[in-house]
mmCIF file of C-alpha atoms in Angstrom:
data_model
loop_
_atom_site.group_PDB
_atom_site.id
_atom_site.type_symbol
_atom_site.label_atom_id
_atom_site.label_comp_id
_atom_site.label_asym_id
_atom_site.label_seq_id
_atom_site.Cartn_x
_atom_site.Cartn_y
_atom_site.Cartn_z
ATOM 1 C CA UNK A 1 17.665 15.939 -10.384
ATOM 2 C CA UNK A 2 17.278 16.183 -6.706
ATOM 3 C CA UNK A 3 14.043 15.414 -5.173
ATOM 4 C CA UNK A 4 13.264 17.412 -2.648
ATOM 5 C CA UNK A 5 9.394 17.949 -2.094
ATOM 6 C CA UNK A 6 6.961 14.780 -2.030
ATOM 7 C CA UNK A 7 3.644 14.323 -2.571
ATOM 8 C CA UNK A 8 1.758 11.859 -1.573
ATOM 9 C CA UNK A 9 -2.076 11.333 -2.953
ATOM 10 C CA UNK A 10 -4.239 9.322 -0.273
ATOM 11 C CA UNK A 11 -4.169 9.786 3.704
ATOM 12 C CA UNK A 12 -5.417 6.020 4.730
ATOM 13 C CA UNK A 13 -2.951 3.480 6.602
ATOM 14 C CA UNK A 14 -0.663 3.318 3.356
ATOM 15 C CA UNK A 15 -0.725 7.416 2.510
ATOM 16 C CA UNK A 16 0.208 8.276 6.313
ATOM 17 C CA UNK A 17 2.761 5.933 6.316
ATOM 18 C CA UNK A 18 4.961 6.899 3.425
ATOM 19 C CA UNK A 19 4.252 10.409 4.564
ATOM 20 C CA UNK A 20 5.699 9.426 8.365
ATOM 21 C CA UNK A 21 8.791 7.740 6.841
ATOM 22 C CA UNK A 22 9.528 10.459 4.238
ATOM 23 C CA UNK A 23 9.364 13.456 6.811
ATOM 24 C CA UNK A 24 11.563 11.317 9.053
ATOM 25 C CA UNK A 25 14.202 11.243 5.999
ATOM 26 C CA UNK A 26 14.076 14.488 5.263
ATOM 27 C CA UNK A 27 11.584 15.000 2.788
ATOM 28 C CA UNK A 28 9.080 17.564 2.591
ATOM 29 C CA UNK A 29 5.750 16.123 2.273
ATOM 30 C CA UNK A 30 2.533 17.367 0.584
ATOM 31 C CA UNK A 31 0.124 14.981 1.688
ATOM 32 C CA UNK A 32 -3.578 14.933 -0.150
ATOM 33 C CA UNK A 33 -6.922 13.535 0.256
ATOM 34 C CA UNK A 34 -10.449 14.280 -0.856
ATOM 35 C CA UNK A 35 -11.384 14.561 3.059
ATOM 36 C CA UNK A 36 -10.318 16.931 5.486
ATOM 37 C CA UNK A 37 -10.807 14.669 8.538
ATOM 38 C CA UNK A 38 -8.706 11.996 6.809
ATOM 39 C CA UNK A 39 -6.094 14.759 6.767
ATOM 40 C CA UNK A 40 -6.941 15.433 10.316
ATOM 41 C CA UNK A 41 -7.087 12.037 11.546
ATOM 42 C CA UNK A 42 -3.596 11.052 9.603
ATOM 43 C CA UNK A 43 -1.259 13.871 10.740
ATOM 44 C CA UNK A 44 -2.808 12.745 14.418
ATOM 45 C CA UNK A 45 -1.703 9.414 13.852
ATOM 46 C CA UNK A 46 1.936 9.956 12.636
ATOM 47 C CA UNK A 47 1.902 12.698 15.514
ATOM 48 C CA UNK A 48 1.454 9.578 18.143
ATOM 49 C CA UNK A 49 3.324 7.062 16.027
ATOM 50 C CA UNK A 50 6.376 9.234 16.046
ATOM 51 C CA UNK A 51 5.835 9.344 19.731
ATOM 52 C CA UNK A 52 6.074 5.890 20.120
ATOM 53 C CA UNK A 53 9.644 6.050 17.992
ATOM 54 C CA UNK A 54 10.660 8.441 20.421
ATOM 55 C CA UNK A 55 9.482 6.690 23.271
ATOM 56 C CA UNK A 56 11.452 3.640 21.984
ATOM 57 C CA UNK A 57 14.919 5.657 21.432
ATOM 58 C CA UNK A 58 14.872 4.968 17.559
ATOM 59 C CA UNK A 59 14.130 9.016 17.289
ATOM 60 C CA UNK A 60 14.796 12.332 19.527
ATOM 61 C CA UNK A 61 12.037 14.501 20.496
ATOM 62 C CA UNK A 62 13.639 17.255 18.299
ATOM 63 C CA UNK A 63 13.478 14.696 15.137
ATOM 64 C CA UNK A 64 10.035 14.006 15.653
ATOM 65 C CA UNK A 65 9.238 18.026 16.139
ATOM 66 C CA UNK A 66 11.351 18.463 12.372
ATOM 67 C CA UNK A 67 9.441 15.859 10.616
ATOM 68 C CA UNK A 68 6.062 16.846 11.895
ATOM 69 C CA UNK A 69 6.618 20.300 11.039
ATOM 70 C CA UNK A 70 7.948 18.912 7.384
ATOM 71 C CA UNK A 71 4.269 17.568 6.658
ATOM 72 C CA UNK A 72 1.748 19.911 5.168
ATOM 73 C CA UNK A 73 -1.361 18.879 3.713
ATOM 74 C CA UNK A 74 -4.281 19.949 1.230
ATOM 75 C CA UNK A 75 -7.534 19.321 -0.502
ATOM 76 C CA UNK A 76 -6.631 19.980 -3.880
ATOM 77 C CA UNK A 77 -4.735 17.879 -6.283
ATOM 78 C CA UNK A 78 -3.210 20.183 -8.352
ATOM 79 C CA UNK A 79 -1.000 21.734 -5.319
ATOM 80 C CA UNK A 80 0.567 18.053 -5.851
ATOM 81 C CA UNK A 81 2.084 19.759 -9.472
ATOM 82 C CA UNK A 82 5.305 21.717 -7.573
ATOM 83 C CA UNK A 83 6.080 18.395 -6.106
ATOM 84 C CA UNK A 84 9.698 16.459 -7.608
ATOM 85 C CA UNK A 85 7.931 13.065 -6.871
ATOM 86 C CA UNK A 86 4.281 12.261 -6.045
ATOM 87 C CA UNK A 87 3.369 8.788 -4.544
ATOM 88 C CA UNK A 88 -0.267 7.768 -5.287
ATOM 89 C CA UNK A 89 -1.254 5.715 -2.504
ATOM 90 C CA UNK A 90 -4.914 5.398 -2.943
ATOM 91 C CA UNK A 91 -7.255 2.718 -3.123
ATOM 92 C CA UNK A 92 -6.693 -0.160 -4.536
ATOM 93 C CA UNK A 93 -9.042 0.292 -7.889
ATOM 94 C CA UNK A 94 -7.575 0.928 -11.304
ATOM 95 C CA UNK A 95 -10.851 3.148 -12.346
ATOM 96 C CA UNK A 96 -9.688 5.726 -9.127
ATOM 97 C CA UNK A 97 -5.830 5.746 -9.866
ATOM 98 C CA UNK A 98 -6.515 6.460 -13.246
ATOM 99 C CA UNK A 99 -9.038 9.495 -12.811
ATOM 100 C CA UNK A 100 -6.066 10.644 -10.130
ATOM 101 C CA UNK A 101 -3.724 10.584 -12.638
ATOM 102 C CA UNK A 102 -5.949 12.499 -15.397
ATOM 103 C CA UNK A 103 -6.040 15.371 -13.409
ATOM 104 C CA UNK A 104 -2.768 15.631 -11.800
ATOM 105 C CA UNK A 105 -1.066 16.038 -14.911
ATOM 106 C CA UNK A 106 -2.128 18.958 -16.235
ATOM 107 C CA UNK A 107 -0.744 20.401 -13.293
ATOM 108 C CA UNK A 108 2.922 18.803 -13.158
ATOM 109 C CA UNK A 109 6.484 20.311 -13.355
ATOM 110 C CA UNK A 110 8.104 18.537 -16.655
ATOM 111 C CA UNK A 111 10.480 16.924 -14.694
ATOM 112 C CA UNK A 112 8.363 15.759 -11.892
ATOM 113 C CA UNK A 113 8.374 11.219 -11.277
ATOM 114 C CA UNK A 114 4.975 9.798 -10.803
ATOM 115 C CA UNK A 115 4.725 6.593 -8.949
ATOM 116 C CA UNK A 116 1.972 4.448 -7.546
ATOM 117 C CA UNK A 117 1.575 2.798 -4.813
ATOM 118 C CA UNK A 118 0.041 -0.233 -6.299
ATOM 119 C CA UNK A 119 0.191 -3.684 -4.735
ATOM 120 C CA UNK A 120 -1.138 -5.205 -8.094
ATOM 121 C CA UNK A 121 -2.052 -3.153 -11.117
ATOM 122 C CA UNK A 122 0.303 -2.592 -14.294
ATOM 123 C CA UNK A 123 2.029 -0.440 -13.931
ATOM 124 C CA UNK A 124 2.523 0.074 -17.854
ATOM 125 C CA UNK A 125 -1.461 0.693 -18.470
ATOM 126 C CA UNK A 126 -1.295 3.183 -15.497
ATOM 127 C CA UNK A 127 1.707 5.438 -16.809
ATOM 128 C CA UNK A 128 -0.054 4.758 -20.240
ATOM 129 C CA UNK A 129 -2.551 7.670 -19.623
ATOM 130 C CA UNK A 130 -0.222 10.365 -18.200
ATOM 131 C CA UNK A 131 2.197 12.418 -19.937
ATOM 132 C CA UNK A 132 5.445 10.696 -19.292
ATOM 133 C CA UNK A 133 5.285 7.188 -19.127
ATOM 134 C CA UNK A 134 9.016 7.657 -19.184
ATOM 135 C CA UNK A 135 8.940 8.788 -15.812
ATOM 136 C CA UNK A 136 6.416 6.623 -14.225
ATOM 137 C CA UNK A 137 6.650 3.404 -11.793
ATOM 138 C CA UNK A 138 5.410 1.427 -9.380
ATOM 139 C CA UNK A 139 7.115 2.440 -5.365
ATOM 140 C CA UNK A 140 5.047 -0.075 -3.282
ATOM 141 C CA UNK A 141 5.576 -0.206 0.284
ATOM 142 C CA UNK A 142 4.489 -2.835 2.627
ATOM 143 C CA UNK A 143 2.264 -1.876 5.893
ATOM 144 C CA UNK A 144 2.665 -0.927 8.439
ATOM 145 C CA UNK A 145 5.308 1.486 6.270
ATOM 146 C CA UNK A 146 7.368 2.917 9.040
ATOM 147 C CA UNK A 147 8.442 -0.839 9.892
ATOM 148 C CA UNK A 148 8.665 -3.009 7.240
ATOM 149 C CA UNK A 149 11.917 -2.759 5.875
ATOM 150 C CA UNK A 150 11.218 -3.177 1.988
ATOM 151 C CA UNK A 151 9.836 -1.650 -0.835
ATOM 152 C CA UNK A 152 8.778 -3.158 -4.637
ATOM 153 C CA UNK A 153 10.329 -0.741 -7.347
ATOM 154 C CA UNK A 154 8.250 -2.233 -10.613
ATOM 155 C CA UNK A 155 9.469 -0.391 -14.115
ATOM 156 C CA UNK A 156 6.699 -0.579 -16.712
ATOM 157 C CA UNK A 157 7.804 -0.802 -20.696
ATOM 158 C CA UNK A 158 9.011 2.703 -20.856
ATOM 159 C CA UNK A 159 10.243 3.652 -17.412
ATOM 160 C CA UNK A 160 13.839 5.352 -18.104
ATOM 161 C CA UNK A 161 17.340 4.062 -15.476
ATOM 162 C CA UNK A 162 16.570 7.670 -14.456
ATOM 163 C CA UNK A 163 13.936 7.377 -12.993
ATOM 164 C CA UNK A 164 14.632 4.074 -11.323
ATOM 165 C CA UNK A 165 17.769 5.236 -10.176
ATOM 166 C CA UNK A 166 16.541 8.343 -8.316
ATOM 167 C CA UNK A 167 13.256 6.161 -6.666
ATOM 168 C CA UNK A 168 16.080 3.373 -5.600
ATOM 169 C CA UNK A 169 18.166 6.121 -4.097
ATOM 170 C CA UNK A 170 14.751 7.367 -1.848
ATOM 171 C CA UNK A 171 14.822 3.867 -0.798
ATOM 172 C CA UNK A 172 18.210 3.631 -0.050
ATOM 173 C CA UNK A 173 17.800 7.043 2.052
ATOM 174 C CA UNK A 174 14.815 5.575 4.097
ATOM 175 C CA UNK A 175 17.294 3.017 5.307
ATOM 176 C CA UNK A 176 14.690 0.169 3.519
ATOM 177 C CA UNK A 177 15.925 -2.576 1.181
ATOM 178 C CA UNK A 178 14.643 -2.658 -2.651
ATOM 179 C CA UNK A 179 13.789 -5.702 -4.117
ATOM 180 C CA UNK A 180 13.088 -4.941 -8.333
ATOM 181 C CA UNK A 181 10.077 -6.517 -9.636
ATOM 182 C CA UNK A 182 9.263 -6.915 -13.331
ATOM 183 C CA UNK A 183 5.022 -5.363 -14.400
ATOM 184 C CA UNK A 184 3.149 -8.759 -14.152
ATOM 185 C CA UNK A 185 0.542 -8.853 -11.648
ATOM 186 C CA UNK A 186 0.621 -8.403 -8.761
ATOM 187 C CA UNK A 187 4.870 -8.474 -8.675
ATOM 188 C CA UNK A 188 6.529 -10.377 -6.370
ATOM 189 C CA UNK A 189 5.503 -9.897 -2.753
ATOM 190 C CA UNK A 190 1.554 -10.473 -3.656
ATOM 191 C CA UNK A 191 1.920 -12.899 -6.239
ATOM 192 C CA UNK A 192 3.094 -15.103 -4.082
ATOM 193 C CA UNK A 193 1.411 -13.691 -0.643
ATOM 194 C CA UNK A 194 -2.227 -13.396 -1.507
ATOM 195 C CA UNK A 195 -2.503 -16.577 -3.062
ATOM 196 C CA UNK A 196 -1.582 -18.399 0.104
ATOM 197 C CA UNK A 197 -3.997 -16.203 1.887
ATOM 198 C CA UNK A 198 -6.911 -17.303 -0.715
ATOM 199 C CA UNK A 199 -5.647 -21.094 -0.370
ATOM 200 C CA UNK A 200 -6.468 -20.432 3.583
ATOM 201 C CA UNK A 201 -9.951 -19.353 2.707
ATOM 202 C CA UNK A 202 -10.150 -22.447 0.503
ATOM 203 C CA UNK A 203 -9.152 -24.310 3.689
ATOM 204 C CA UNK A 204 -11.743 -22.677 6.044
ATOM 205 C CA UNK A 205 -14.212 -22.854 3.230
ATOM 206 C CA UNK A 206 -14.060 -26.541 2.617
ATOM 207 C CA UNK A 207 -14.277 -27.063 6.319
ATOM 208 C CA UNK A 208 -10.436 -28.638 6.769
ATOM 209 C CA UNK A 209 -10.102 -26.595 9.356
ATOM 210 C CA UNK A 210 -11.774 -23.631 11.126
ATOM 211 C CA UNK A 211 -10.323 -20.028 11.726
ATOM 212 C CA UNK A 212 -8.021 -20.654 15.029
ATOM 213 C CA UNK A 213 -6.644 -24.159 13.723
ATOM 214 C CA UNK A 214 -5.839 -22.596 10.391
ATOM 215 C CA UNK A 215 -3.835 -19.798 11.751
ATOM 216 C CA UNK A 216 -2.336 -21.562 14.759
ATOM 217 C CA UNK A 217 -1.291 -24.658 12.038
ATOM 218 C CA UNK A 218 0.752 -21.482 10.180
ATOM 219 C CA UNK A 219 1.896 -19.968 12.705
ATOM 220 C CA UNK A 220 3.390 -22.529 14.820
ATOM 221 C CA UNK A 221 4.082 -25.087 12.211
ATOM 222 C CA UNK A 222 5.832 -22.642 9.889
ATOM 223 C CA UNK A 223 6.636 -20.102 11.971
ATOM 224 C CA UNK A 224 4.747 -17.491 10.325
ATOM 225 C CA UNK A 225 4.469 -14.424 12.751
ATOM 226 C CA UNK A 226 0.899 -13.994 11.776
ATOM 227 C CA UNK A 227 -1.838 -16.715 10.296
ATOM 228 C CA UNK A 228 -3.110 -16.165 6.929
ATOM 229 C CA UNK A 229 -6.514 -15.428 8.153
ATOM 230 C CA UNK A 230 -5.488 -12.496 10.642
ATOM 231 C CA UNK A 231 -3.167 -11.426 7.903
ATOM 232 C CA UNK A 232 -5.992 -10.719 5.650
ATOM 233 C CA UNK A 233 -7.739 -9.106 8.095
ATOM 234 C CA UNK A 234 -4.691 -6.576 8.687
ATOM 235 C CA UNK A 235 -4.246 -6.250 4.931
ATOM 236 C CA UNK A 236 -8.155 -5.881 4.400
ATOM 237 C CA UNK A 237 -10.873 -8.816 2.708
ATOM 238 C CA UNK A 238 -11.504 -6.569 -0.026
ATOM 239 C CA UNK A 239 -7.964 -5.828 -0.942
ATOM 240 C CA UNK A 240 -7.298 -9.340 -0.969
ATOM 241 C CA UNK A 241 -10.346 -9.719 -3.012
ATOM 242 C CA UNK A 242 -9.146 -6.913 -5.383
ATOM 243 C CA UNK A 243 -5.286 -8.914 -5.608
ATOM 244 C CA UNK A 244 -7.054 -12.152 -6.606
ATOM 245 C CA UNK A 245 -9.037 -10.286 -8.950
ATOM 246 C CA UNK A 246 -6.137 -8.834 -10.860
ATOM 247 C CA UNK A 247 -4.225 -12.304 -10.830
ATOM 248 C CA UNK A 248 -6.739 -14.228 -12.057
ATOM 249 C CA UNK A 249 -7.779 -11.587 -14.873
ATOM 250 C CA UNK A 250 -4.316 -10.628 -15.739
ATOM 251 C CA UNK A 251 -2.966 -14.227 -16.029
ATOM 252 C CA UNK A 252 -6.495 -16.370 -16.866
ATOM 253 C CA UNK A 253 -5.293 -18.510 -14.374
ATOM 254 C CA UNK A 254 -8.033 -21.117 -12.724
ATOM 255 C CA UNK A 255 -5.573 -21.199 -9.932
ATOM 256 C CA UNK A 256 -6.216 -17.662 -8.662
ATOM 257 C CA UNK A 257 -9.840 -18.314 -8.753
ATOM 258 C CA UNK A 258 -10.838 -15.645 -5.666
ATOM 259 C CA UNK A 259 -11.977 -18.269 -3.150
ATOM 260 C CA UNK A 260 -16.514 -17.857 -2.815
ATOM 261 C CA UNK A 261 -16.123 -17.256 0.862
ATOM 262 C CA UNK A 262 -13.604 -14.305 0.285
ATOM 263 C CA UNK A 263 -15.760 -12.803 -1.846
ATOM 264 C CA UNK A 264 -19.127 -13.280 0.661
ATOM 265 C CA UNK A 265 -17.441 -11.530 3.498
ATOM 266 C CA UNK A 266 -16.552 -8.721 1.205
ATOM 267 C CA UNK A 267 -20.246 -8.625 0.315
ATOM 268 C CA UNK A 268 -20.888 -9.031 3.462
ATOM 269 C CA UNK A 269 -18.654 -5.713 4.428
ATOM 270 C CA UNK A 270 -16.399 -7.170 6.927
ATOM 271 C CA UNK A 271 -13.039 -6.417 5.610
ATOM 272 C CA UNK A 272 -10.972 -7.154 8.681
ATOM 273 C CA UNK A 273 -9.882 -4.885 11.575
ATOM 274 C CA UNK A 274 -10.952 -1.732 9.638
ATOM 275 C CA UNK A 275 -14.495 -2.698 9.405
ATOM 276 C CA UNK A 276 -14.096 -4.543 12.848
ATOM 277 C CA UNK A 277 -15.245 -7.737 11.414
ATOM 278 C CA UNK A 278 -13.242 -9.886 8.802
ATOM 279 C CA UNK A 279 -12.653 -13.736 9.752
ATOM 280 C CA UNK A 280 -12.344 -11.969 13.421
ATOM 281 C CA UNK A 281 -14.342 -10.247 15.348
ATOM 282 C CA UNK A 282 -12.718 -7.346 17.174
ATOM 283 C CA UNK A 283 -15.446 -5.329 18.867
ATOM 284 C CA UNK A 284 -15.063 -6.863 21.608
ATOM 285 C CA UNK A 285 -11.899 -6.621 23.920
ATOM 286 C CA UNK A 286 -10.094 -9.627 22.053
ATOM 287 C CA UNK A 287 -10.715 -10.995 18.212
ATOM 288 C CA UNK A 288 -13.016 -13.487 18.145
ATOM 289 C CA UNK A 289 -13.352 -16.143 15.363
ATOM 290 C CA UNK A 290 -16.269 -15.681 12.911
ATOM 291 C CA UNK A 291 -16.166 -19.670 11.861
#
């Protein structure tokens, strides 16, 4: 079966990103959200991000004109049901995904894939409530989407070579690199990622060092291209929080204890750059550190 038409179910950083890189491929794109000015505000921002491609010679002004004009988007779920493929790329919270899924598949073709966009969650339990676990996996990308060259295919228990095969051969087509993960939390990427990322808010937490000796330790003595603690800001405090959450349930684990100052800045509501405060403060005209 070829796929042809994509939906994708969420316009935030992750949703407009997979939407950018599938128009660019060829795709046609459905893109949904529950908000109009999310829809608004995302086809704006791959409008100006496929600028900057073609202001950097990766695209022509003509491919950026076909791929725009590939994306359409909508309010209601059910349109999603005349996609080939729909990528949920929502928020991170197994409670949402699932009510996503309960009502999109009333509405879908019988041979249509469903796929999340999960950094964490089983994928089993998820494809568990729909129709076709046979025909459900995990396609996570990493952010920002258009750049980052690979993408976690998870299988659950039942997901058929079928189905694997034609979400490997999207990959392939994006010009990205696969790397196959088995359904335990959190896969490979995060499991071993956000752990490091708590460990850093261990460090900061226990005073060993404060927010611009922590990073500038990682990044200059091993050459990490971002420190943990501006990583989590990119990736957002309460996603992190939500990662830790899922290891330490899913594997009762002391080790992926969520560290207690993770969690107060998430109850504090600064989540990073989104919420212009995490362990940085970026209101002003550089990030400043919080501790």
């Amino acid at each position: 079966m070829e796929i042809q038409k994509i939906g994708v179910i969420g316009a935030g950083q992750m949703g407009n990103g997979i939407a950018h890189v599938m128009a660019v491929a060829g795709y046609d794109v459905l893109l949904n959200d529950i908000d109009q000015d999310a829809l608004d505000k995302a086809v704006a921002l791959i409008a100006r991000n496929l600028d900057r491609q073609v202001s950097k010679e990766k695209i022509t002004a003509a491919d950026k004109d076909a791929a725009m004009a590939r994306i359409k988007t909508t309010l209601q779920l059910s349109d999603l049901g005349q996609t080939d493929l729909v990528i949920e790329a929502a928020t991170e919270r197994e409670t949402v995904k699932q009510a996503i899924f309960d009502q999109l598949t009333p509405h879908l073709q019988p041979h249509t894939i469903l796929t999340s966009n999960t950094s964490s969650i089983s994928i089993t339990r998820l494809a568990s409530r729909t129709d076709r676990p046979e025909k459900f996996m995990g396609f996570h990308f990493m952010n920002p989407v258009p750049l980052m060259k690979l993408v976690e295919l998870i299988r659950g228990i039942a997901t058929d070579e079928e189905t694997y095969k034609s979400c490997l051969a999207i990959v392939e087509r994006l010009g990205k690199t696969a790397a196959s993960a088995e359904d335990f939390p959190a896969f490979i990427v995060n499991r071993i990622l956000i752990p490091m990322i708590n460990e850093a808010c261990y460090t900061l937490y226990e005073g060993v060092g404060n927010v611009a000796s922590i990073d500038s330790a990682m990044k200059l003595g091993a050459n990490h291209p971002m420190g943990p603690l501006e990583l989590a800001d990119f990736i957002g405090l309460d996603t992190c929080l939500a990662i830790m959450n899922v290891l330490h349930d899913g594997l009762a684990d002391t080790k992926y204890r969520p560290c207690p100052l993770l969690v107060k800045y998430v109850e504090a509501g600064w989540l990073g750059r989104k919420a212009g405060r995490g362990f940085y403060d970026y209101r002003g005209d550089s990030p400043v550190p919080t501790r």
